[in-house]
């Protein structure tokens, strides 16, 4: 099951079509999430994974923890995957999500330094690069059950020339890296 729980985002990535959305910039209520999740879960047992992807940043959703708790209460063996830009992912927040039973965190990290990161994620995001990189390194050293997946989307005239350096830096720190 894939739930786009928010279309709000704190980034302005060049590869994201979010600015073309015709629907509103909003966050799904906890009530609506529960109703949809429960209905799907009642009608079919085929799903074993709950994913929070989409056009927005899931960690901006103040009810994310309650959504995860509800889903895992209904289906205890449910795998939970969160896709994030990493801007709000501190070691403390990672541990909290790990404690809720999040099985995988996929972080979009499209640069190997502040300049290449800014070219893809936007100038405002670029100022956060060092902090995000340091947080992810700390997470990689302390995580236990939750898999850390790092993704690099190559963009011409943005970060393309940094792929090898990015892979070299992250290959021993994540459970999986994707380019």
JSON list of C-alpha atoms in Angstrom, two decimals:
[
{"chain": "A", "resi": 1, "resn": "UNK", "atom": "CA", "xyz": [0.00, 0.00, 0.00]},
{"chain": "A", "resi": 2, "resn": "UNK", "atom": "CA", "xyz": [1.30, 3.42, -0.93]},
{"chain": "A", "resi": 3, "resn": "UNK", "atom": "CA", "xyz": [-0.08, 6.43, 0.89]},
{"chain": "A", "resi": 4, "resn": "UNK", "atom": "CA", "xyz": [0.82, 9.93, -0.22]},
{"chain": "A", "resi": 5, "resn": "UNK", "atom": "CA", "xyz": [0.06, 11.52, 3.14]},
{"chain": "A", "resi": 6, "resn": "UNK", "atom": "CA", "xyz": [1.17, 15.01, 2.23]},
{"chain": "A", "resi": 7, "resn": "UNK", "atom": "CA", "xyz": [1.84, 17.18, -0.78]},
{"chain": "A", "resi": 8, "resn": "UNK", "atom": "CA", "xyz": [3.68, 19.70, 1.42]},
{"chain": "A", "resi": 9, "resn": "UNK", "atom": "CA", "xyz": [7.43, 19.85, 0.96]},
{"chain": "A", "resi": 10, "resn": "UNK", "atom": "CA", "xyz": [10.22, 22.02, 2.26]},
{"chain": "A", "resi": 11, "resn": "UNK", "atom": "CA", "xyz": [12.35, 21.53, -0.88]},
{"chain": "A", "resi": 12, "resn": "UNK", "atom": "CA", "xyz": [12.12, 22.72, -4.46]},
{"chain": "A", "resi": 13, "resn": "UNK", "atom": "CA", "xyz": [13.92, 19.95, -6.38]},
{"chain": "A", "resi": 14, "resn": "UNK", "atom": "CA", "xyz": [14.50, 20.41, -10.11]},
{"chain": "A", "resi": 15, "resn": "UNK", "atom": "CA", "xyz": [13.37, 16.84, -10.82]},
{"chain": "A", "resi": 16, "resn": "UNK", "atom": "CA", "xyz": [10.08, 17.09, -8.92]},
{"chain": "A", "resi": 17, "resn": "UNK", "atom": "CA", "xyz": [6.86, 17.90, -10.81]},
{"chain": "A", "resi": 18, "resn": "UNK", "atom": "CA", "xyz": [5.11, 19.03, -7.61]},
{"chain": "A", "resi": 19, "resn": "UNK", "atom": "CA", "xyz": [4.66, 22.58, -8.95]},
{"chain": "A", "resi": 20, "resn": "UNK", "atom": "CA", "xyz": [2.41, 21.11, -11.66]},
{"chain": "A", "resi": 21, "resn": "UNK", "atom": "CA", "xyz": [-0.03, 19.58, -9.17]},
{"chain": "A", "resi": 22, "resn": "UNK", "atom": "CA", "xyz": [-3.63, 20.54, -9.69]},
{"chain": "A", "resi": 23, "resn": "UNK", "atom": "CA", "xyz": [-4.66, 19.31, -6.24]},
{"chain": "A", "resi": 24, "resn": "UNK", "atom": "CA", "xyz": [-4.05, 21.27, -3.07]},
{"chain": "A", "resi": 25, "resn": "UNK", "atom": "CA", "xyz": [-0.94, 21.40, -0.93]},
{"chain": "A", "resi": 26, "resn": "UNK", "atom": "CA", "xyz": [-2.19, 19.59, 2.15]},
{"chain": "A", "resi": 27, "resn": "UNK", "atom": "CA", "xyz": [-1.70, 16.73, 4.60]},
{"chain": "A", "resi": 28, "resn": "UNK", "atom": "CA", "xyz": [-4.03, 13.73, 4.89]},
{"chain": "A", "resi": 29, "resn": "UNK", "atom": "CA", "xyz": [-5.88, 13.68, 8.18]},
{"chain": "A", "resi": 30, "resn": "UNK", "atom": "CA", "xyz": [-5.39, 10.84, 10.61]},
{"chain": "A", "resi": 31, "resn": "UNK", "atom": "CA", "xyz": [-9.13, 10.07, 10.37]},
{"chain": "A", "resi": 32, "resn": "UNK", "atom": "CA", "xyz": [-8.99, 9.70, 6.59]},
{"chain": "A", "resi": 33, "resn": "UNK", "atom": "CA", "xyz": [-5.82, 7.59, 6.75]},
{"chain": "A", "resi": 34, "resn": "UNK", "atom": "CA", "xyz": [-7.39, 5.22, 9.28]},
{"chain": "A", "resi": 35, "resn": "UNK", "atom": "CA", "xyz": [-10.58, 4.91, 7.25]},
{"chain": "A", "resi": 36, "resn": "UNK", "atom": "CA", "xyz": [-8.71, 4.16, 4.00]},
{"chain": "A", "resi": 37, "resn": "UNK", "atom": "CA", "xyz": [-6.17, 1.83, 5.58]},
{"chain": "A", "resi": 38, "resn": "UNK", "atom": "CA", "xyz": [-8.83, -0.13, 7.46]},
{"chain": "A", "resi": 39, "resn": "UNK", "atom": "CA", "xyz": [-11.02, -0.46, 4.35]},
{"chain": "A", "resi": 40, "resn": "UNK", "atom": "CA", "xyz": [-8.15, -1.74, 2.22]},
{"chain": "A", "resi": 41, "resn": "UNK", "atom": "CA", "xyz": [-7.03, -4.08, 5.00]},
{"chain": "A", "resi": 42, "resn": "UNK", "atom": "CA", "xyz": [-10.58, -5.46, 5.38]},
{"chain": "A", "resi": 43, "resn": "UNK", "atom": "CA", "xyz": [-11.01, -6.06, 1.67]},
{"chain": "A", "resi": 44, "resn": "UNK", "atom": "CA", "xyz": [-7.68, -7.74, 0.95]},
{"chain": "A", "resi": 45, "resn": "UNK", "atom": "CA", "xyz": [-4.81, -9.24, 2.88]},
{"chain": "A", "resi": 46, "resn": "UNK", "atom": "CA", "xyz": [-2.41, -9.10, -0.07]},
{"chain": "A", "resi": 47, "resn": "UNK", "atom": "CA", "xyz": [-0.40, -6.15, 1.21]},
{"chain": "A", "resi": 48, "resn": "UNK", "atom": "CA", "xyz": [2.57, -6.71, 3.47]},
{"chain": "A", "resi": 49, "resn": "UNK", "atom": "CA", "xyz": [4.22, -3.29, 3.06]},
{"chain": "A", "resi": 50, "resn": "UNK", "atom": "CA", "xyz": [3.04, 0.23, 3.78]},
{"chain": "A", "resi": 51, "resn": "UNK", "atom": "CA", "xyz": [4.98, 2.94, 1.95]},
{"chain": "A", "resi": 52, "resn": "UNK", "atom": "CA", "xyz": [4.90, 6.68, 2.52]},
{"chain": "A", "resi": 53, "resn": "UNK", "atom": "CA", "xyz": [6.11, 8.21, -0.78]},
{"chain": "A", "resi": 54, "resn": "UNK", "atom": "CA", "xyz": [4.72, 10.99, -2.89]},
{"chain": "A", "resi": 55, "resn": "UNK", "atom": "CA", "xyz": [5.01, 14.58, -3.90]},
{"chain": "A", "resi": 56, "resn": "UNK", "atom": "CA", "xyz": [5.56, 15.76, -0.35]},
{"chain": "A", "resi": 57, "resn": "UNK", "atom": "CA", "xyz": [7.88, 15.21, 2.60]},
{"chain": "A", "resi": 58, "resn": "UNK", "atom": "CA", "xyz": [6.29, 12.62, 4.96]},
{"chain": "A", "resi": 59, "resn": "UNK", "atom": "CA", "xyz": [8.27, 13.84, 7.97]},
{"chain": "A", "resi": 60, "resn": "UNK", "atom": "CA", "xyz": [6.36, 17.15, 7.77]},
{"chain": "A", "resi": 61, "resn": "UNK", "atom": "CA", "xyz": [3.19, 15.24, 8.73]},
{"chain": "A", "resi": 62, "resn": "UNK", "atom": "CA", "xyz": [2.61, 15.75, 12.45]},
{"chain": "A", "resi": 63, "resn": "UNK", "atom": "CA", "xyz": [0.41, 12.63, 12.56]},
{"chain": "A", "resi": 64, "resn": "UNK", "atom": "CA", "xyz": [2.90, 10.30, 10.84]},
{"chain": "A", "resi": 65, "resn": "UNK", "atom": "CA", "xyz": [3.72, 8.42, 14.05]},
{"chain": "A", "resi": 66, "resn": "UNK", "atom": "CA", "xyz": [0.04, 7.84, 14.80]},
{"chain": "A", "resi": 67, "resn": "UNK", "atom": "CA", "xyz": [-0.53, 6.61, 11.25]},
{"chain": "A", "resi": 68, "resn": "UNK", "atom": "CA", "xyz": [2.30, 4.11, 11.59]},
{"chain": "A", "resi": 69, "resn": "UNK", "atom": "CA", "xyz": [1.08, 3.01, 15.04]},
{"chain": "A", "resi": 70, "resn": "UNK", "atom": "CA", "xyz": [-2.45, 2.47, 13.72]},
{"chain": "A", "resi": 71, "resn": "UNK", "atom": "CA", "xyz": [-1.30, 0.47, 10.69]},
{"chain": "A", "resi": 72, "resn": "UNK", "atom": "CA", "xyz": [1.05, -1.74, 12.70]},
{"chain": "A", "resi": 73, "resn": "UNK", "atom": "CA", "xyz": [-1.65, -2.30, 15.34]},
{"chain": "A", "resi": 74, "resn": "UNK", "atom": "CA", "xyz": [-4.00, -3.54, 12.61]},
{"chain": "A", "resi": 75, "resn": "UNK", "atom": "CA", "xyz": [-1.33, -5.63, 10.90]},
{"chain": "A", "resi": 76, "resn": "UNK", "atom": "CA", "xyz": [1.57, -6.46, 13.22]},
{"chain": "A", "resi": 77, "resn": "UNK", "atom": "CA", "xyz": [3.90, -7.94, 10.59]},
{"chain": "A", "resi": 78, "resn": "UNK", "atom": "CA", "xyz": [3.50, -4.96, 8.24]},
{"chain": "A", "resi": 79, "resn": "UNK", "atom": "CA", "xyz": [6.74, -3.60, 6.77]},
{"chain": "A", "resi": 80, "resn": "UNK", "atom": "CA", "xyz": [6.86, 0.21, 6.73]},
{"chain": "A", "resi": 81, "resn": "UNK", "atom": "CA", "xyz": [8.97, 2.22, 4.27]},
{"chain": "A", "resi": 82, "resn": "UNK", "atom": "CA", "xyz": [9.36, 6.00, 4.39]},
{"chain": "A", "resi": 83, "resn": "UNK", "atom": "CA", "xyz": [10.78, 8.03, 1.51]},
{"chain": "A", "resi": 84, "resn": "UNK", "atom": "CA", "xyz": [12.25, 11.32, 2.69]},
{"chain": "A", "resi": 85, "resn": "UNK", "atom": "CA", "xyz": [14.52, 14.13, 1.57]},
{"chain": "A", "resi": 86, "resn": "UNK", "atom": "CA", "xyz": [16.30, 13.74, 4.91]},
{"chain": "A", "resi": 87, "resn": "UNK", "atom": "CA", "xyz": [16.01, 17.37, 5.96]},
{"chain": "A", "resi": 88, "resn": "UNK", "atom": "CA", "xyz": [14.14, 16.47, 9.17]},
{"chain": "A", "resi": 89, "resn": "UNK", "atom": "CA", "xyz": [15.83, 13.13, 9.77]},
{"chain": "A", "resi": 90, "resn": "UNK", "atom": "CA", "xyz": [18.01, 13.46, 12.85]},
{"chain": "A", "resi": 91, "resn": "UNK", "atom": "CA", "xyz": [19.49, 10.47, 14.68]},
{"chain": "A", "resi": 92, "resn": "UNK", "atom": "CA", "xyz": [16.87, 10.99, 17.41]},
{"chain": "A", "resi": 93, "resn": "UNK", "atom": "CA", "xyz": [14.00, 11.03, 14.87]},
{"chain": "A", "resi": 94, "resn": "UNK", "atom": "CA", "xyz": [15.41, 7.94, 13.15]},
{"chain": "A", "resi": 95, "resn": "UNK", "atom": "CA", "xyz": [15.43, 6.07, 16.49]},
{"chain": "A", "resi": 96, "resn": "UNK", "atom": "CA", "xyz": [11.84, 7.15, 17.17]},
{"chain": "A", "resi": 97, "resn": "UNK", "atom": "CA", "xyz": [10.72, 5.82, 13.79]},
{"chain": "A", "resi": 98, "resn": "UNK", "atom": "CA", "xyz": [12.75, 2.66, 14.28]},
{"chain": "A", "resi": 99, "resn": "UNK", "atom": "CA", "xyz": [10.95, 2.20, 17.61]},
{"chain": "A", "resi": 100, "resn": "UNK", "atom": "CA", "xyz": [7.59, 2.42, 15.80]},
{"chain": "A", "resi": 101, "resn": "UNK", "atom": "CA", "xyz": [8.62, -0.46, 13.57]},
{"chain": "A", "resi": 102, "resn": "UNK", "atom": "CA", "xyz": [9.69, 1.42, 10.44]},
{"chain": "A", "resi": 103, "resn": "UNK", "atom": "CA", "xyz": [11.62, -1.19, 8.50]},
{"chain": "A", "resi": 104, "resn": "UNK", "atom": "CA", "xyz": [13.27, 1.04, 5.85]},
{"chain": "A", "resi": 105, "resn": "UNK", "atom": "CA", "xyz": [14.11, 4.70, 5.37]},
{"chain": "A", "resi": 106, "resn": "UNK", "atom": "CA", "xyz": [14.92, 5.78, 1.81]},
{"chain": "A", "resi": 107, "resn": "UNK", "atom": "CA", "xyz": [16.69, 9.14, 1.76]},
{"chain": "A", "resi": 108, "resn": "UNK", "atom": "CA", "xyz": [16.95, 11.18, -1.44]},
{"chain": "A", "resi": 109, "resn": "UNK", "atom": "CA", "xyz": [20.46, 12.59, -1.27]},
{"chain": "A", "resi": 110, "resn": "UNK", "atom": "CA", "xyz": [21.18, 14.01, -4.72]},
{"chain": "A", "resi": 111, "resn": "UNK", "atom": "CA", "xyz": [24.58, 15.57, -4.19]},
{"chain": "A", "resi": 112, "resn": "UNK", "atom": "CA", "xyz": [27.99, 14.97, -2.75]},
{"chain": "A", "resi": 113, "resn": "UNK", "atom": "CA", "xyz": [28.66, 18.49, -1.52]},
{"chain": "A", "resi": 114, "resn": "UNK", "atom": "CA", "xyz": [26.74, 21.68, -0.86]},
{"chain": "A", "resi": 115, "resn": "UNK", "atom": "CA", "xyz": [27.03, 22.91, -4.46]},
{"chain": "A", "resi": 116, "resn": "UNK", "atom": "CA", "xyz": [25.88, 19.73, -6.24]},
{"chain": "A", "resi": 117, "resn": "UNK", "atom": "CA", "xyz": [23.16, 19.19, -3.63]},
{"chain": "A", "resi": 118, "resn": "UNK", "atom": "CA", "xyz": [21.88, 22.76, -4.12]},
{"chain": "A", "resi": 119, "resn": "UNK", "atom": "CA", "xyz": [21.73, 22.36, -7.89]},
{"chain": "A", "resi": 120, "resn": "UNK", "atom": "CA", "xyz": [19.21, 19.53, -7.58]},
{"chain": "A", "resi": 121, "resn": "UNK", "atom": "CA", "xyz": [17.41, 20.12, -4.26]},
{"chain": "A", "resi": 122, "resn": "UNK", "atom": "CA", "xyz": [17.39, 23.93, -4.42]},
{"chain": "A", "resi": 123, "resn": "UNK", "atom": "CA", "xyz": [19.48, 26.67, -2.85]},
{"chain": "A", "resi": 124, "resn": "UNK", "atom": "CA", "xyz": [17.56, 26.68, 0.44]},
{"chain": "A", "resi": 125, "resn": "UNK", "atom": "CA", "xyz": [18.12, 22.93, 0.79]},
{"chain": "A", "resi": 126, "resn": "UNK", "atom": "CA", "xyz": [21.79, 23.29, -0.08]},
{"chain": "A", "resi": 127, "resn": "UNK", "atom": "CA", "xyz": [22.41, 25.21, 3.12]},
{"chain": "A", "resi": 128, "resn": "UNK", "atom": "CA", "xyz": [21.35, 22.07, 5.02]},
{"chain": "A", "resi": 129, "resn": "UNK", "atom": "CA", "xyz": [23.66, 19.66, 3.19]},
{"chain": "A", "resi": 130, "resn": "UNK", "atom": "CA", "xyz": [26.43, 19.38, 5.80]},
{"chain": "A", "resi": 131, "resn": "UNK", "atom": "CA", "xyz": [23.94, 18.88, 8.63]},
{"chain": "A", "resi": 132, "resn": "UNK", "atom": "CA", "xyz": [22.00, 16.25, 6.66]},
{"chain": "A", "resi": 133, "resn": "UNK", "atom": "CA", "xyz": [25.19, 14.40, 5.68]},
{"chain": "A", "resi": 134, "resn": "UNK", "atom": "CA", "xyz": [26.42, 14.43, 9.29]},
{"chain": "A", "resi": 135, "resn": "UNK", "atom": "CA", "xyz": [23.05, 13.17, 10.56]},
{"chain": "A", "resi": 136, "resn": "UNK", "atom": "CA", "xyz": [22.99, 10.33, 8.05]},
{"chain": "A", "resi": 137, "resn": "UNK", "atom": "CA", "xyz": [26.55, 9.31, 8.96]},
{"chain": "A", "resi": 138, "resn": "UNK", "atom": "CA", "xyz": [25.55, 9.23, 12.65]},
{"chain": "A", "resi": 139, "resn": "UNK", "atom": "CA", "xyz": [22.42, 7.23, 11.81]},
{"chain": "A", "resi": 140, "resn": "UNK", "atom": "CA", "xyz": [24.50, 4.72, 9.85]},
{"chain": "A", "resi": 141, "resn": "UNK", "atom": "CA", "xyz": [26.68, 4.19, 12.91]},
{"chain": "A", "resi": 142, "resn": "UNK", "atom": "CA", "xyz": [23.84, 3.69, 15.40]},
{"chain": "A", "resi": 143, "resn": "UNK", "atom": "CA", "xyz": [20.92, 2.12, 13.51]},
{"chain": "A", "resi": 144, "resn": "UNK", "atom": "CA", "xyz": [19.87, -1.39, 14.40]},
{"chain": "A", "resi": 145, "resn": "UNK", "atom": "CA", "xyz": [16.76, -2.84, 12.77]},
{"chain": "A", "resi": 146, "resn": "UNK", "atom": "CA", "xyz": [15.73, -0.20, 10.23]},
{"chain": "A", "resi": 147, "resn": "UNK", "atom": "CA", "xyz": [17.44, -0.37, 6.84]},
{"chain": "A", "resi": 148, "resn": "UNK", "atom": "CA", "xyz": [19.02, 2.83, 5.57]},
{"chain": "A", "resi": 149, "resn": "UNK", "atom": "CA", "xyz": [18.67, 3.26, 1.81]},
{"chain": "A", "resi": 150, "resn": "UNK", "atom": "CA", "xyz": [20.28, 6.22, 0.06]},
{"chain": "A", "resi": 151, "resn": "UNK", "atom": "CA", "xyz": [19.22, 7.33, -3.42]},
{"chain": "A", "resi": 152, "resn": "UNK", "atom": "CA", "xyz": [21.09, 9.53, -5.88]},
{"chain": "A", "resi": 153, "resn": "UNK", "atom": "CA", "xyz": [19.25, 10.72, -9.00]},
{"chain": "A", "resi": 154, "resn": "UNK", "atom": "CA", "xyz": [21.77, 11.94, -11.54]},
{"chain": "A", "resi": 155, "resn": "UNK", "atom": "CA", "xyz": [20.88, 15.22, -13.23]},
{"chain": "A", "resi": 156, "resn": "UNK", "atom": "CA", "xyz": [22.81, 16.66, -16.17]},
{"chain": "A", "resi": 157, "resn": "UNK", "atom": "CA", "xyz": [24.31, 20.06, -15.36]},
{"chain": "A", "resi": 158, "resn": "UNK", "atom": "CA", "xyz": [23.61, 19.44, -11.69]},
{"chain": "A", "resi": 159, "resn": "UNK", "atom": "CA", "xyz": [25.26, 16.54, -9.94]},
{"chain": "A", "resi": 160, "resn": "UNK", "atom": "CA", "xyz": [26.11, 14.04, -12.68]},
{"chain": "A", "resi": 161, "resn": "UNK", "atom": "CA", "xyz": [29.89, 14.40, -12.22]},
{"chain": "A", "resi": 162, "resn": "UNK", "atom": "CA", "xyz": [29.65, 13.49, -8.53]},
{"chain": "A", "resi": 163, "resn": "UNK", "atom": "CA", "xyz": [28.28, 9.95, -8.86]},
{"chain": "A", "resi": 164, "resn": "UNK", "atom": "CA", "xyz": [31.56, 8.08, -8.25]},
{"chain": "A", "resi": 165, "resn": "UNK", "atom": "CA", "xyz": [32.49, 10.23, -5.24]},
{"chain": "A", "resi": 166, "resn": "UNK", "atom": "CA", "xyz": [28.97, 9.82, -3.82]},
{"chain": "A", "resi": 167, "resn": "UNK", "atom": "CA", "xyz": [29.06, 6.03, -4.20]},
{"chain": "A", "resi": 168, "resn": "UNK", "atom": "CA", "xyz": [32.55, 5.86, -2.70]},
{"chain": "A", "resi": 169, "resn": "UNK", "atom": "CA", "xyz": [31.51, 7.91, 0.35]},
{"chain": "A", "resi": 170, "resn": "UNK", "atom": "CA", "xyz": [28.19, 6.14, 1.08]},
{"chain": "A", "resi": 171, "resn": "UNK", "atom": "CA", "xyz": [28.73, 2.51, -0.01]},
{"chain": "A", "resi": 172, "resn": "UNK", "atom": "CA", "xyz": [29.87, 1.33, 3.44]},
{"chain": "A", "resi": 173, "resn": "UNK", "atom": "CA", "xyz": [27.44, 3.48, 5.40]},
{"chain": "A", "resi": 174, "resn": "UNK", "atom": "CA", "xyz": [24.06, 2.38, 4.01]},
{"chain": "A", "resi": 175, "resn": "UNK", "atom": "CA", "xyz": [22.30, -0.95, 3.64]},
{"chain": "A", "resi": 176, "resn": "UNK", "atom": "CA", "xyz": [21.63, -0.08, 0.01]},
{"chain": "A", "resi": 177, "resn": "UNK", "atom": "CA", "xyz": [22.60, 2.74, -2.29]},
{"chain": "A", "resi": 178, "resn": "UNK", "atom": "CA", "xyz": [20.75, 3.49, -5.53]},
{"chain": "A", "resi": 179, "resn": "UNK", "atom": "CA", "xyz": [21.91, 5.60, -8.43]}
]
